[in-house]
Amino acid sequence: MRIDVITLFPRSVDEALSESIIGRARGEGFLKLSFVNPRDFSGDRRGTADDKPYGGGTGMVMMAEPVYQALKKVKQKGSFTVLLTPKGRPFTQKLALSLAKKKRLIFICGHYEGTDERISPLADLELSVGDYVLTGGEPAAAVVIDAVTRLIPGVLKKADATVNETFTGSLLEAPHYTRPALWRGKKVPAVLLGGNHALIDNWRKTKALELTKKYRPDLLKRLR
Ligand code: ADE
């Protein structure tokens, strides 16, 4: 998959997606991540890409033209454009699965008070990563790109690694344990040590239900 990120701060997204599984996915060519800076399309020599809001108020707004030019540079037939904004659709695993099927994605990161409203219609989807306000769309883009990249076939070495996990089946996952079996007086549940996979499966399903009931009953309602 190819992803172009339109941002005033490419390094912050690049660095957030350089380590561990996503870093490896980039190294192995599963994800080609490129950056375009609206500053490079500014009308002046200082690279101005933001301005004061009409009507007054605090903060700066990213100007439409430099963002538009950056988008024009990377947009191709078949590209799917996502604008990160707190007013967007709440990001979910279901949306991650649907974005993971695209060949080319473009992410537009607003910064400061966001982008000029006239950029919104250029996006195929406006996405929010939660009901809070970030200083910019960059951390949000990194979150979405991480969740999408791990779903690209081949990125996770075990083909079924994403099948049973939290949210894919609308339930929280059962708890995980690793060695040692006894840690500071706390034991790993015996069933996990027994090697009976039918029993383990059953235990995990029960735990997943229990946890979901306790922490996220809203997910169970959606399941029904
Ligand atoms: N930009 C600022 N806050 C954001 C959020 N919660 N989601 C997506 N983009 C944002």
XYZ file of C-alpha atoms and ligand atoms in Angstrom:
234
model
C 0.000 0.000 0.000
C 1.099 3.528 -0.693
C 0.238 6.324 1.720
C 0.956 10.017 1.163
C 0.694 12.272 4.190
C 0.118 15.985 3.709
C 1.542 17.690 6.773
C 3.491 20.719 7.969
C 5.397 18.352 10.298
C 6.405 15.237 8.327
C 9.039 14.190 10.852
C 6.511 13.711 13.642
C 4.505 11.193 11.588
C 7.592 9.559 10.086
C 9.209 8.962 13.479
C 6.023 7.651 15.035
C 5.915 4.990 12.311
C 9.568 3.947 12.187
C 9.919 1.252 14.837
C 8.836 -2.319 15.480
C 6.213 -3.910 13.241
C 5.345 -0.809 11.219
C 9.016 0.081 10.730
C 9.612 -3.445 9.450
C 6.537 -3.280 7.192
C 8.032 -0.167 5.610
C 11.443 -1.802 5.249
C 9.867 -4.822 3.554
C 7.816 -2.704 1.164
C 4.336 -3.551 2.504
C 3.898 0.152 3.207
C 5.379 2.984 1.175
C 5.004 6.145 3.198
C 5.691 9.546 1.618
C 5.226 13.093 2.798
C 4.221 16.342 1.150
C 4.551 19.653 2.935
C 2.043 22.397 2.075
C 4.825 24.894 2.854
C 6.439 23.839 -0.413
C 3.348 25.174 -2.200
C 3.156 28.460 -0.362
C 2.923 31.610 -2.433
C 5.827 33.292 -0.632
C 9.477 32.696 0.077
C 8.954 32.170 3.793
C 6.739 29.159 3.116
C 3.629 30.605 4.753
C 0.847 27.997 4.814
C -1.362 29.319 7.634
C -3.179 32.555 8.377
C -5.458 34.248 10.921
C -9.083 33.091 11.052
C -11.727 35.290 9.430
C -14.082 36.635 12.060
C -11.341 36.751 14.672
C -10.425 34.289 17.383
C -7.275 32.624 18.564
C -4.981 30.323 16.630
C -4.118 29.953 12.994
C -5.857 28.168 10.145
C -4.115 26.218 7.389
C -4.702 27.954 4.078
C -6.673 26.123 1.400
C -4.392 26.708 -1.608
C -1.131 25.143 -0.305
C -3.085 22.094 0.941
C -4.929 21.900 -2.388
C -1.660 22.049 -4.343
C -0.097 19.369 -2.132
C -3.139 17.168 -2.683
C -3.040 17.762 -6.427
C 0.559 16.613 -6.472
C -0.149 13.205 -4.906
C -3.746 12.471 -5.924
C -4.232 9.811 -8.590
C -7.160 7.874 -9.959
C -8.075 5.398 -7.238
C -6.583 7.425 -4.359
C -8.736 7.605 -1.234
C -8.353 10.843 0.718
C -8.788 11.046 4.494
C -8.900 14.340 6.407
C -8.042 14.078 10.114
C -10.284 16.319 12.162
C -12.080 16.141 15.531
C -15.393 16.572 13.727
C -14.812 13.471 11.586
C -16.348 10.027 11.858
C -15.075 8.145 14.921
C -12.281 5.785 13.851
C -13.052 2.110 14.478
C -11.552 -1.276 13.675
C -14.242 -1.651 11.021
C -13.010 1.500 9.272
C -9.407 0.259 9.619
C -10.403 -2.964 7.844
C -12.040 -1.036 5.032
C -9.073 1.366 4.617
C -6.666 -1.606 4.586
C -8.272 -2.749 1.314
C -7.327 0.456 -0.536
C -4.247 0.635 -2.766
C -3.453 4.307 -2.194
C -4.390 6.461 0.739
C -3.815 10.169 1.279
C -3.977 11.666 4.764
C -4.413 15.400 5.268
C -3.289 16.608 8.685
C -4.706 19.879 9.866
C -2.641 21.776 12.404
C -3.324 24.622 14.829
C -7.071 25.281 14.415
C -7.255 22.913 11.430
C -7.604 23.456 7.695
C -9.750 26.025 5.895
C -13.270 24.528 5.754
C -13.209 24.612 1.944
C -10.741 21.679 2.019
C -13.347 19.335 3.572
C -15.197 18.527 0.331
C -11.920 17.336 -1.237
C -11.733 14.435 1.230
C -13.517 11.106 0.736
C -13.682 10.637 4.496
C -13.231 12.868 7.548
C -11.909 10.903 10.518
C -11.546 11.581 14.232
C -9.520 9.381 16.573
C -11.494 10.403 19.652
C -13.447 13.077 21.435
C -10.516 15.260 22.393
C -8.560 17.942 20.583
C -4.955 17.365 19.487
C -2.575 20.126 18.414
C -2.742 18.650 14.944
C -3.821 15.697 12.836
C -0.307 14.188 12.883
C -0.686 11.881 15.917
C -4.154 10.946 14.610
C -2.705 10.037 11.190
C -0.041 7.907 12.899
C -2.739 6.065 14.879
C -4.831 5.352 11.782
C -1.828 4.336 9.647
C -0.632 1.965 12.391
C -4.039 0.286 12.705
C -4.372 -0.020 8.914
C -0.823 -1.238 8.204
C -0.977 -4.184 10.604
C -4.020 -5.413 8.656
C -2.177 -5.556 5.322
C -1.730 -9.269 4.523
C 1.837 -10.340 5.328
C 2.628 -7.569 7.815
C 1.818 -9.736 10.820
C 3.624 -13.007 10.341
C 0.853 -15.206 11.702
C -2.022 -15.033 9.237
C -4.666 -15.323 11.955
C -3.089 -12.810 14.324
C -5.809 -10.244 13.675
C -8.765 -12.620 13.569
C -9.412 -13.159 17.274
C -8.334 -9.823 18.567
C -10.202 -7.153 20.392
C -12.875 -5.383 18.313
C -12.578 -7.597 15.222
C -15.304 -9.754 16.733
C -16.775 -6.771 18.630
C -15.535 -8.146 21.965
C -12.543 -7.269 24.095
C -9.814 -9.903 23.983
C -9.201 -12.425 26.734
C -6.184 -11.568 28.928
C -2.686 -12.712 27.921
C 0.069 -14.135 30.103
C 3.698 -15.080 29.510
C 6.468 -16.663 31.601
C 6.963 -17.144 34.486
C 3.881 -19.199 35.403
C 4.151 -17.943 38.980
C 5.076 -14.286 39.414
C 5.209 -12.651 42.836
C 2.601 -15.029 44.143
C 0.294 -14.580 41.138
C -0.465 -17.668 39.042
C -1.272 -17.956 35.349
C -4.723 -19.626 34.967
C -4.111 -23.399 34.935
C -6.120 -23.992 31.753
C -3.526 -22.014 29.744
C -0.739 -24.304 30.930
C -2.631 -27.533 30.105
C -2.264 -27.547 26.328
C -5.908 -28.522 25.680
C -6.801 -26.152 22.859
C -10.540 -26.744 22.989
C -10.530 -25.880 26.694
C -8.304 -22.860 26.098
C -10.597 -21.602 23.336
C -13.569 -21.976 25.592
C -11.829 -20.173 28.462
C -10.846 -17.311 26.161
C -14.395 -16.903 24.860
C -15.792 -16.847 28.384
C -13.185 -14.316 29.543
C -13.761 -12.136 26.502
C -17.469 -12.010 27.299
C -16.846 -11.310 31.002
C -14.403 -8.497 30.265
C -16.657 -6.946 27.656
C -19.650 -7.061 30.012
C -17.588 -5.402 32.727
C -15.693 -2.738 30.776
C -17.544 -2.195 27.487
C -21.190 -3.258 27.730
C -21.847 -0.860 24.834
C -19.985 -3.289 22.525
C -22.293 -6.148 23.527
C -25.346 -4.054 22.733
C -23.980 -3.445 19.255
C -23.390 -7.183 18.806
C -27.046 -8.060 19.478
N -6.972 16.871 14.961
C -7.092 17.400 16.206
N -7.751 16.587 17.035
C -8.070 15.464 16.308
C -8.750 14.259 16.600
N -9.261 14.019 17.809
N -8.885 13.366 15.610
C -8.393 13.607 14.385
N -7.739 14.731 14.043
C -7.570 15.655 14.988
